[in-house]
Coordinates of C-alpha atoms in Angstrom, one line a residue:
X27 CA -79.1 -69.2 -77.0
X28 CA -81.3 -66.5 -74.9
X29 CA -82.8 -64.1 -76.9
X30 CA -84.0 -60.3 -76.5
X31 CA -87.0 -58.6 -74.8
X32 CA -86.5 -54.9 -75.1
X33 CA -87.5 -53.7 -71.5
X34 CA -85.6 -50.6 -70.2
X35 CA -87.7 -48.1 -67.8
X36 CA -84.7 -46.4 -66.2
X37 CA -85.6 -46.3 -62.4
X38 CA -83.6 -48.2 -60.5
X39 CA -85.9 -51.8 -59.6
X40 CA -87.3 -51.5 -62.5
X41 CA -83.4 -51.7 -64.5
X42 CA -83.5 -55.4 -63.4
X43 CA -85.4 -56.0 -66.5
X44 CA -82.9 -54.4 -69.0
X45 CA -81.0 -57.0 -70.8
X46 CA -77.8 -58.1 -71.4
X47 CA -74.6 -58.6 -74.2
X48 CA -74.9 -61.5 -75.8
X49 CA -71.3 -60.8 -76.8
X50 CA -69.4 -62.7 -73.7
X51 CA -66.8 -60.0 -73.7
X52 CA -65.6 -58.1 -70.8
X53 CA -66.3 -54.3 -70.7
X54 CA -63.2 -53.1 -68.7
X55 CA -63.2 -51.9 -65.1
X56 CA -66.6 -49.4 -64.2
X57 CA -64.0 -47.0 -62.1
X58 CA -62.3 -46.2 -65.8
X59 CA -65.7 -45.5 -67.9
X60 CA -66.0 -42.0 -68.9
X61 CA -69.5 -40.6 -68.5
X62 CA -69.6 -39.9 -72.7
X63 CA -68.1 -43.8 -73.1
X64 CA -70.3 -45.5 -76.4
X65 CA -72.5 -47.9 -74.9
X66 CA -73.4 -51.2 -76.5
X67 CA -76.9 -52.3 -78.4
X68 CA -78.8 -53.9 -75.6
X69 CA -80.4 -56.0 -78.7
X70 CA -77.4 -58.1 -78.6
X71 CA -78.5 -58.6 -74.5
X72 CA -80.0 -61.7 -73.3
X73 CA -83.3 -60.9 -71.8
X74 CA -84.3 -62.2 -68.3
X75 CA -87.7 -64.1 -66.8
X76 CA -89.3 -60.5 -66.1
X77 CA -92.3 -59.7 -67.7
X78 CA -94.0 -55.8 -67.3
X79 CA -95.8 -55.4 -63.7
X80 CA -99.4 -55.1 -65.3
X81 CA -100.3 -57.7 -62.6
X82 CA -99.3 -58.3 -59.6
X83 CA -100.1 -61.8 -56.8
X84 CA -102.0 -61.5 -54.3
X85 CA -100.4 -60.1 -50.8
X86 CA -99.9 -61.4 -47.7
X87 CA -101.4 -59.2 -44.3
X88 CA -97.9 -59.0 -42.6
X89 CA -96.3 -55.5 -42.4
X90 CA -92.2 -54.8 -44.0
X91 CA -89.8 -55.9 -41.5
X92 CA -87.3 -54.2 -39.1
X93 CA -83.6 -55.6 -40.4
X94 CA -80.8 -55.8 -38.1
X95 CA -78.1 -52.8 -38.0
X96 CA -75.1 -54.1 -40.2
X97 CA -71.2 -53.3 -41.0
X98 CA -70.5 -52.6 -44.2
X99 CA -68.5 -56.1 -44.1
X100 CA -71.9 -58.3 -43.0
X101 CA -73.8 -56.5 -45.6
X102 CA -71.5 -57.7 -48.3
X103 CA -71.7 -60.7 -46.5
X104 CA -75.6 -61.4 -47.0
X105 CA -75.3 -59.6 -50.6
X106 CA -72.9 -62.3 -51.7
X107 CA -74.6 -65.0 -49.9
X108 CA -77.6 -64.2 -52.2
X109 CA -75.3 -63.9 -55.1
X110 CA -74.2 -67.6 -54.5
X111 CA -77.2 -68.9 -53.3
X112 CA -79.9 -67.8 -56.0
X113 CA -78.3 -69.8 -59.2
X114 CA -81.7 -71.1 -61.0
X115 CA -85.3 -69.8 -61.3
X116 CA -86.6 -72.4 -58.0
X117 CA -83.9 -69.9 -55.9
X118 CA -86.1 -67.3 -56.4
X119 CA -88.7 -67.4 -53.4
X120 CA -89.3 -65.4 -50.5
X121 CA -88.5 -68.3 -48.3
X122 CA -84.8 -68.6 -49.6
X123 CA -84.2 -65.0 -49.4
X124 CA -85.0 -65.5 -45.9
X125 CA -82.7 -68.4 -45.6
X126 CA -79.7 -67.1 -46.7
X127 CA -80.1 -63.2 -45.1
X128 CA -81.8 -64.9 -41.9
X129 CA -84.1 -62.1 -41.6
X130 CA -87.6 -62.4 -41.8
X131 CA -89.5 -60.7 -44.8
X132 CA -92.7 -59.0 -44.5
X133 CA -95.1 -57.7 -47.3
X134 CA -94.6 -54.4 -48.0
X135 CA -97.4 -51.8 -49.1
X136 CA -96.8 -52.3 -52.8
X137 CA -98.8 -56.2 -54.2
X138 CA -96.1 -58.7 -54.6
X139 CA -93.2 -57.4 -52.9
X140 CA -91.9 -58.8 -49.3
X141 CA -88.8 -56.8 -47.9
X142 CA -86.6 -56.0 -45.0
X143 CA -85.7 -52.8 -44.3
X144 CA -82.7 -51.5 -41.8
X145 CA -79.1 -50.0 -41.7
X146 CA -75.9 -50.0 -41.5
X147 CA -73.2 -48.9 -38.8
X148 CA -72.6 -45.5 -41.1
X149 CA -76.0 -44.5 -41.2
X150 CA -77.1 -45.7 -44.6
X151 CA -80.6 -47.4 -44.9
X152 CA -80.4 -51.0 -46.7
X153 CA -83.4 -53.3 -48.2
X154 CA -83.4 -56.6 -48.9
X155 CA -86.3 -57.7 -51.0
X156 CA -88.4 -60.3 -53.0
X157 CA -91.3 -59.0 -55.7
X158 CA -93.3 -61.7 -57.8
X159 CA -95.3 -60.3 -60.0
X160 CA -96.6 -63.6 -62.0
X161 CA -95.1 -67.0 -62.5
X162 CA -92.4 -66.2 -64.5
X163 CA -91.8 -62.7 -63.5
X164 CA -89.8 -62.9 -60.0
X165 CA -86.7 -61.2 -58.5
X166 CA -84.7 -60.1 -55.2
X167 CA -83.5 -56.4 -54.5
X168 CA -80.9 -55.5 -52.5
X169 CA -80.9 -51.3 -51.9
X170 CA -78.7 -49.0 -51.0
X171 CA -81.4 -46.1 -51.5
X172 CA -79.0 -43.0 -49.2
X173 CA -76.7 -44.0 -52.2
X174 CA -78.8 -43.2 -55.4
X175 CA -78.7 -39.1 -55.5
X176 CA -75.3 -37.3 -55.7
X177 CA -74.4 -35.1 -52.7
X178 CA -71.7 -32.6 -53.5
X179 CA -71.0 -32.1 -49.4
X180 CA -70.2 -35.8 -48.8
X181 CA -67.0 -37.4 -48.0
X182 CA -67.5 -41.1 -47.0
X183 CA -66.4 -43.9 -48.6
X184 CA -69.3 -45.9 -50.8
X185 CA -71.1 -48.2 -48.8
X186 CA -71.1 -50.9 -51.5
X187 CA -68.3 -49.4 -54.3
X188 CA -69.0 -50.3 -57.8
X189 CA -64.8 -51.0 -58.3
X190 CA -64.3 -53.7 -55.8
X191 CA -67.9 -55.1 -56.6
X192 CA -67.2 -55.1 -60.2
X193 CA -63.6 -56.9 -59.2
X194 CA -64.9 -59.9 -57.0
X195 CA -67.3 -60.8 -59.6
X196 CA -65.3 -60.4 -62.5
X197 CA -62.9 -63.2 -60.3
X198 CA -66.0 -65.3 -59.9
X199 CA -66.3 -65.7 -63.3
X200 CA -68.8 -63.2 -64.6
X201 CA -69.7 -62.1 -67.8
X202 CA -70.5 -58.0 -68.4
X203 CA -71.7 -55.3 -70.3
X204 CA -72.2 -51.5 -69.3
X205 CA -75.0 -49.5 -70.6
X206 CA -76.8 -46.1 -70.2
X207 CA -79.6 -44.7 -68.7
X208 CA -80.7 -40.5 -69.6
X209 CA -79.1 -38.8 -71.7
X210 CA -77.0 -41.2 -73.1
X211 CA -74.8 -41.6 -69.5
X212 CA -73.7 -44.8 -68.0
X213 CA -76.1 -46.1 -65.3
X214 CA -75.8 -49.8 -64.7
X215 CA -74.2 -53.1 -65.2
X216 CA -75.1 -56.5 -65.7
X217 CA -73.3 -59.3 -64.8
X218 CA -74.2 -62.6 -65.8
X219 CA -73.3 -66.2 -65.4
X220 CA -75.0 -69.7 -65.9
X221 CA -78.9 -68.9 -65.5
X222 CA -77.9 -66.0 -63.2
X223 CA -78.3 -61.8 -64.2
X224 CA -76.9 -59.5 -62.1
X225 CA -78.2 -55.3 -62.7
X226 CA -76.1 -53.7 -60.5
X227 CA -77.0 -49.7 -60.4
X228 CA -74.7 -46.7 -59.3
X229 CA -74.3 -43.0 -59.2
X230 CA -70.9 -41.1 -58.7
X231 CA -70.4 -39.7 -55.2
X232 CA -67.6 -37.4 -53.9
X233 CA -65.2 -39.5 -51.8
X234 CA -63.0 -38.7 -49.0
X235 CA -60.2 -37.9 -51.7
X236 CA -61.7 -35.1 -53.4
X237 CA -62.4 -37.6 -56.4
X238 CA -65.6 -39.3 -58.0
X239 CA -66.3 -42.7 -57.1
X240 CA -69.2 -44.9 -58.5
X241 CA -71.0 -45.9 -55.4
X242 CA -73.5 -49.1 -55.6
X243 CA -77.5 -48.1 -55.0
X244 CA -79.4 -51.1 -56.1
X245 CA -78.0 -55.1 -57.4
X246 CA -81.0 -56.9 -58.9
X247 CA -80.8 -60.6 -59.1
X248 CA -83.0 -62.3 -61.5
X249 CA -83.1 -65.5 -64.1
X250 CA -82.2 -65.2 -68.1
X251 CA -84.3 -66.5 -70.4
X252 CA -83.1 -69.5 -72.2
X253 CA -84.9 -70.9 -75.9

């Protein structure tokens, strides 16, 4: 049974080492959850390999990458073909995140962290990363960072929408919980499945319809820690 490690800073990388339900009960669809919904204990969350950045691995000298631009389809493409293809702790390399993107990761200006930065056809800058900050502390990001801050004039559709998101992995067998960041409002999910923990972050955008939708900024994919 995975046990608990309390760890919740509330930026949006750093969410990848909150925890998750140890419940195994679905939390209901993330376009119904009120912004006051009760939140569950992340005690009762499984805690992942992440350990606090105190120290980081030593660099390489090569310089963050120019990524292709993308449709919104081939992003969710590569997203998903990091989803299936990092299942257990020796997934979790540079290398492989480079295998299964096909892009080429260079170090970024930050110890331990290798990423690919470019965009997509709308406009919106994307990252796919890969940080290791010890042994057992390792993890890939995949950013939507235009997505994170709430702007009142937009009307586009999400690039990565939490509902359909939330949907395709719920069919793939996925486990969830919901829980909050300030102030007591929702902020992320995690999914999880075998070995695999998914932190999927979002903020509410206006769409085209004149409504609210919960539009994806950051999915974190790391390992749980199992006893």
């Amino acid at each position: 049974m995975a046990r608990l490690i309390a760890q919740i800073p509330f930026d949006t990388r750093t969410l990848g080492s909150a925890i998750l339900c140890l419940g195994l009960v679905a939390c209901g669809s993330p376009a119904k959850v009120p912004a006051t919904t009760p939140q569950t204990d992340r005690s009762d969350q499984p805690a992942s390999l992440s350990s606090p950045r105190a120290q980081s691995v030593k660099d390489t000298a090569n310089a963050t990458t120019l990524a292709p631009k993308l449709s919104r389809a081939e992003f969710e493409e590569k997203l998903f073909a990091l989803i299936h293809g990092i299942q257990g702790p020796a997934d979790l390399s540079k290398a492989r995140v480079e295998e299964l993107t096909h892009v080429a990761l260079g170090a970024s200006e930050i110890d331990g962290i290798w990423s690919t930065q470019g965009s997509l056809n709308s406009g919106s800058a994307y990252s796919f990363d890969f940080s290791q900050y010890a042994s057992d502390d390792k993890r890939v990001g995949i950013d939507l960072p235009d997505e994170k801050h709430y702007d009142p004039q937009r009307r586009r559709p999400c690039a990565l929408a939490l509902a359909s998101l939330h949907s395709k992995l719920k069919t793939m067998g996925y486990q969830d919980s919901e829980f909050p960041g300030p102030h007591n409002r929702p902020q992320a999910w995690q999914y999880w499945k075998g070995r695999q923990s998914l932190l999927v972050d979002y903020t509410y955008q206006a769409a085209p319809e004149d409504d609210q939708a919960a539009c994806v900024y950051a999915v974190t994919i790391e390992m749980i820690i199992e006893d």
